[in-house]
Protein backbone atom coordinates (compact mmCIF):
# COMPACT_ATOMS: atom_id res chain seq x y z
CA UNK A 1 0.00 0.00 0.00
CA UNK A 2 1.15 3.53 -0.73
CA UNK A 3 2.86 5.00 2.38
CA UNK A 4 0.80 8.22 2.33
CA UNK A 5 -2.43 6.23 2.19
CA UNK A 6 -1.27 3.86 4.93
CA UNK A 7 -0.53 6.88 7.16
CA UNK A 8 -3.94 8.44 6.38
CA UNK A 9 -5.75 5.18 7.23
CA UNK A 10 -3.85 4.97 10.52
CA UNK A 11 -4.81 8.60 11.24
CA UNK A 12 -8.41 7.60 10.58
CA UNK A 13 -8.07 4.74 13.10
CA UNK A 14 -7.20 7.39 15.66
CA UNK A 15 -10.10 9.70 14.70
CA UNK A 16 -12.60 6.84 15.04
CA UNK A 17 -11.04 5.84 18.39
CA UNK A 18 -11.25 9.45 19.59
CA UNK A 19 -14.91 9.65 18.53
CA UNK A 20 -15.64 6.40 20.39
CA UNK A 21 -14.10 7.74 23.62
CA UNK A 22 -15.76 11.15 23.16
CA UNK A 23 -19.19 9.51 22.87
CA UNK A 24 -18.48 7.28 25.85
CA UNK A 25 -17.73 10.41 27.87
CA UNK A 26 -20.95 12.02 26.59
CA UNK A 27 -22.95 8.91 27.49
CA UNK A 28 -21.52 8.99 30.96
CA UNK A 29 -22.33 12.71 31.42
CA UNK A 30 -25.92 12.06 30.28
CA UNK A 31 -26.21 9.06 32.61
CA UNK A 32 -25.00 11.10 35.58
CA UNK A 33 -27.42 13.93 34.77
CA UNK A 34 -30.59 11.84 34.53
CA UNK A 35 -30.84 11.65 30.75
CA UNK A 36 -30.99 7.87 30.43
CA UNK A 37 -32.29 7.82 26.85
CA UNK A 38 -29.51 10.16 25.70
CA UNK A 39 -27.00 8.03 27.62
CA UNK A 40 -28.10 4.85 25.82
CA UNK A 41 -27.93 6.69 22.50
CA UNK A 42 -24.29 7.70 23.10
CA UNK A 43 -23.25 4.32 24.56
CA UNK A 44 -24.42 2.86 21.25
CA UNK A 45 -22.70 5.58 19.19
CA UNK A 46 -19.50 4.85 21.09
CA UNK A 47 -19.79 1.16 20.14
CA UNK A 48 -20.42 2.07 16.51
CA UNK A 49 -17.28 4.20 16.34
CA UNK A 50 -15.29 1.32 17.79
CA UNK A 51 -16.64 -0.88 15.00
CA UNK A 52 -15.56 1.77 12.45
CA UNK A 53 -12.09 1.76 13.99
CA UNK A 54 -11.74 -2.04 13.93
CA UNK A 55 -12.95 -2.24 10.34
CA UNK A 56 -10.04 0.05 9.38
CA UNK A 57 -7.53 -1.95 11.45
CA UNK A 58 -8.59 -5.19 9.73
CA UNK A 59 -8.48 -3.57 6.29
CA UNK A 60 -4.94 -2.21 6.79
CA UNK A 61 -3.79 -5.68 7.90
CA UNK A 62 -5.54 -7.39 4.98
CA UNK A 63 -3.64 -5.10 2.64
CA UNK A 64 -0.34 -5.95 4.42
CA UNK A 65 -0.03 -2.47 5.85
CA UNK A 66 1.24 -1.71 9.34
CA UNK A 67 -1.34 -0.76 11.95
CA UNK A 68 -0.25 1.76 14.57
CA UNK A 69 -2.63 1.50 17.53
CA UNK A 70 -2.97 5.16 18.52
CA UNK A 71 -2.84 7.12 21.72
CA UNK A 72 -6.30 8.56 22.36
CA UNK A 73 -6.97 12.24 23.10
CA UNK A 74 -8.66 13.00 26.41
CA UNK A 75 -12.34 13.64 25.67
CA UNK A 76 -14.37 16.60 26.98
CA UNK A 77 -16.02 15.52 30.26
CA UNK A 78 -18.49 18.25 31.17
CA UNK A 79 -21.30 19.92 29.27
CA UNK A 80 -23.47 22.86 30.27
CA UNK A 81 -26.57 21.60 28.43
CA UNK A 82 -28.04 19.01 26.08
CA UNK A 83 -27.55 21.60 23.35
CA UNK A 84 -23.81 21.73 23.95
CA UNK A 85 -23.70 17.93 24.04
CA UNK A 86 -25.33 17.63 20.62
CA UNK A 87 -23.36 20.53 19.15
CA UNK A 88 -20.22 18.61 20.13
CA UNK A 89 -21.66 15.48 18.49
CA UNK A 90 -22.32 17.30 15.21
CA UNK A 91 -18.89 18.98 15.22
CA UNK A 92 -17.21 15.63 15.83
CA UNK A 93 -19.07 14.00 12.92
CA UNK A 94 -18.33 16.93 10.60
CA UNK A 95 -14.64 16.64 11.47
CA UNK A 96 -14.64 12.90 10.69
CA UNK A 97 -16.44 13.51 7.37
CA UNK A 98 -13.80 16.09 6.41
CA UNK A 99 -11.01 13.60 7.17
CA UNK A 100 -12.71 10.84 5.17
CA UNK A 101 -13.11 13.18 2.21
CA UNK A 102 -9.39 13.91 2.46
CA UNK A 103 -8.51 10.18 2.44
CA UNK A 104 -10.70 9.71 -0.63
CA UNK A 105 -9.08 12.64 -2.42
CA UNK A 106 -5.61 11.24 -1.72
CA UNK A 107 -6.68 7.74 -2.86
CA UNK A 108 -7.48 9.17 -6.27
CA UNK A 109 -4.19 11.11 -6.41
CA UNK A 110 -2.26 7.89 -5.66
CA UNK A 111 -4.48 5.62 -7.79
CA UNK A 112 -5.38 3.50 -4.72
CA UNK A 113 -8.74 2.43 -6.13
CA UNK A 114 -9.28 -0.49 -3.72
CA UNK A 115 -8.93 1.80 -0.74
CA UNK A 116 -11.14 4.34 -2.47
CA UNK A 117 -13.77 1.64 -2.85
CA UNK A 118 -13.43 0.54 0.78
CA UNK A 119 -13.84 4.14 1.99
CA UNK A 120 -17.20 4.53 0.26
CA UNK A 121 -18.79 2.65 3.18
CA UNK A 122 -17.57 5.45 5.47
CA UNK A 123 -19.00 8.12 3.18
CA UNK A 124 -22.47 6.58 3.46
CA UNK A 125 -22.10 6.13 7.21
CA UNK A 126 -21.07 9.78 7.68
CA UNK A 127 -24.02 11.06 5.66
CA UNK A 128 -26.35 9.18 7.98
CA UNK A 129 -24.61 10.18 11.21
CA UNK A 130 -24.46 13.86 10.30
CA UNK A 131 -28.16 13.78 9.39
CA UNK A 132 -29.01 12.21 12.78
CA UNK A 133 -26.92 14.80 14.65
CA UNK A 134 -28.57 17.69 12.75
CA UNK A 135 -32.09 16.34 13.31
CA UNK A 136 -31.50 15.98 17.06
CA UNK A 137 -29.95 19.44 17.32
CA UNK A 138 -32.88 20.97 15.38
CA UNK A 139 -35.31 19.42 17.87
CA UNK A 140 -33.32 20.80 20.80
CA UNK A 141 -33.37 24.27 19.22
CA UNK A 142 -37.17 24.07 19.03
CA UNK A 143 -37.38 22.89 22.67
CA UNK A 144 -35.10 25.69 23.98
CA UNK A 145 -35.02 25.79 27.78
CA UNK A 146 -38.29 23.92 28.32
CA UNK A 147 -37.61 21.22 30.94
CA UNK A 148 -40.58 19.07 30.01
CA UNK A 149 -39.37 19.26 26.39
CA UNK A 150 -36.00 17.89 27.53
CA UNK A 151 -37.80 15.11 29.38
CA UNK A 152 -39.69 14.12 26.21
CA UNK A 153 -36.56 14.46 24.05
CA UNK A 154 -34.73 12.05 26.36
CA UNK A 155 -37.65 9.63 26.28
CA UNK A 156 -38.09 9.77 22.48
CA UNK A 157 -34.51 10.18 21.24
CA UNK A 158 -34.41 6.87 19.39
CA UNK A 159 -37.64 7.59 17.55
CA UNK A 160 -36.40 11.06 16.56
CA UNK A 161 -33.01 9.66 15.44
CA UNK A 162 -34.53 6.76 13.49
CA UNK A 163 -35.93 9.17 10.87
CA UNK A 164 -32.39 9.31 9.42
CA UNK A 165 -31.20 5.81 10.18
CA UNK A 166 -30.75 3.20 7.52
CA UNK A 167 -33.12 0.25 8.21
CA UNK A 168 -30.31 -2.26 7.33
FE1 LIG B 1 -17.06 6.80 12.43
FE2 LIG B 1 -19.07 8.83 12.82
O1 LIG B 1 -17.32 8.55 12.59
XYZ file of C-alpha atoms and ligand atoms in Angstrom:
171
model
C 0.000 0.000 0.000
C 1.152 3.533 -0.726
C 2.863 4.999 2.377
C 0.800 8.215 2.334
C -2.434 6.232 2.190
C -1.268 3.864 4.935
C -0.526 6.881 7.161
C -3.935 8.439 6.385
C -5.745 5.182 7.226
C -3.854 4.973 10.517
C -4.813 8.600 11.240
C -8.412 7.595 10.578
C -8.071 4.738 13.100
C -7.199 7.395 15.657
C -10.098 9.700 14.699
C -12.596 6.840 15.045
C -11.045 5.841 18.390
C -11.246 9.453 19.594
C -14.908 9.645 18.531
C -15.636 6.396 20.388
C -14.105 7.741 23.621
C -15.760 11.154 23.162
C -19.190 9.507 22.870
C -18.479 7.276 25.855
C -17.733 10.408 27.866
C -20.950 12.021 26.586
C -22.952 8.906 27.492
C -21.522 8.989 30.964
C -22.329 12.707 31.420
C -25.920 12.065 30.277
C -26.210 9.059 32.608
C -25.001 11.099 35.581
C -27.423 13.932 34.774
C -30.589 11.838 34.533
C -30.840 11.646 30.745
C -30.992 7.871 30.426
C -32.287 7.822 26.848
C -29.510 10.157 25.698
C -26.995 8.033 27.620
C -28.100 4.848 25.823
C -27.927 6.686 22.496
C -24.293 7.703 23.095
C -23.247 4.321 24.559
C -24.418 2.860 21.254
C -22.698 5.577 19.189
C -19.502 4.855 21.087
C -19.793 1.161 20.143
C -20.422 2.067 16.510
C -17.284 4.202 16.336
C -15.291 1.318 17.793
C -16.643 -0.876 14.997
C -15.565 1.774 12.445
C -12.093 1.756 13.991
C -11.738 -2.043 13.931
C -12.954 -2.235 10.340
C -10.037 0.053 9.380
C -7.528 -1.950 11.454
C -8.586 -5.185 9.733
C -8.482 -3.571 6.294
C -4.939 -2.214 6.795
C -3.795 -5.680 7.904
C -5.541 -7.392 4.982
C -3.642 -5.098 2.637
C -0.340 -5.954 4.423
C -0.026 -2.472 5.846
C 1.243 -1.706 9.342
C -1.343 -0.756 11.946
C -0.254 1.757 14.565
C -2.629 1.495 17.534
C -2.975 5.157 18.518
C -2.836 7.118 21.717
C -6.296 8.558 22.356
C -6.973 12.237 23.095
C -8.655 13.003 26.413
C -12.344 13.643 25.670
C -14.368 16.600 26.983
C -16.017 15.523 30.260
C -18.486 18.253 31.172
C -21.302 19.919 29.275
C -23.470 22.857 30.269
C -26.567 21.602 28.432
C -28.042 19.014 26.082
C -27.550 21.603 23.346
C -23.812 21.734 23.952
C -23.703 17.927 24.042
C -25.328 17.627 20.625
C -23.362 20.533 19.147
C -20.221 18.608 20.129
C -21.658 15.484 18.493
C -22.321 17.305 15.205
C -18.888 18.982 15.221
C -17.210 15.628 15.832
C -19.071 13.998 12.923
C -18.325 16.934 10.604
C -14.635 16.641 11.470
C -14.638 12.899 10.690
C -16.436 13.514 7.369
C -13.800 16.085 6.410
C -11.011 13.596 7.169
C -12.709 10.836 5.168
C -13.106 13.181 2.205
C -9.395 13.913 2.463
C -8.515 10.185 2.440
C -10.704 9.708 -0.630
C -9.078 12.640 -2.424
C -5.610 11.240 -1.722
C -6.680 7.737 -2.861
C -7.484 9.171 -6.270
C -4.191 11.109 -6.411
C -2.256 7.887 -5.662
C -4.477 5.622 -7.789
C -5.380 3.495 -4.718
C -8.736 2.434 -6.127
C -9.279 -0.492 -3.721
C -8.929 1.802 -0.739
C -11.138 4.339 -2.472
C -13.770 1.643 -2.854
C -13.428 0.545 0.783
C -13.837 4.137 1.995
C -17.204 4.530 0.263
C -18.788 2.648 3.177
C -17.571 5.448 5.470
C -19.003 8.119 3.175
C -22.471 6.576 3.455
C -22.100 6.126 7.208
C -21.074 9.775 7.679
C -24.025 11.058 5.657
C -26.353 9.179 7.985
C -24.609 10.178 11.214
C -24.458 13.859 10.304
C -28.156 13.784 9.393
C -29.011 12.208 12.776
C -26.917 14.804 14.651
C -28.570 17.688 12.745
C -32.087 16.340 13.315
C -31.503 15.978 17.055
C -29.949 19.436 17.318
C -32.877 20.970 15.377
C -35.309 19.420 17.872
C -33.318 20.799 20.796
C -33.365 24.269 19.221
C -37.171 24.069 19.031
C -37.376 22.887 22.671
C -35.099 25.691 23.977
C -35.020 25.790 27.784
C -38.288 23.923 28.320
C -37.610 21.218 30.939
C -40.583 19.065 30.007
C -39.365 19.262 26.393
C -36.000 17.890 27.528
C -37.803 15.106 29.381
C -39.685 14.122 26.211
C -36.555 14.458 24.051
C -34.729 12.050 26.362
C -37.650 9.632 26.279
C -38.092 9.770 22.478
C -34.509 10.184 21.244
C -34.408 6.868 19.391
C -37.645 7.591 17.553
C -36.397 11.058 16.559
C -33.014 9.663 15.440
C -34.530 6.758 13.493
C -35.929 9.172 10.871
C -32.394 9.311 9.420
C -31.204 5.809 10.185
C -30.749 3.197 7.520
C -33.116 0.252 8.213
C -30.313 -2.261 7.329
Fe -17.062 6.800 12.432
Fe -19.073 8.827 12.819
O -17.324 8.554 12.594
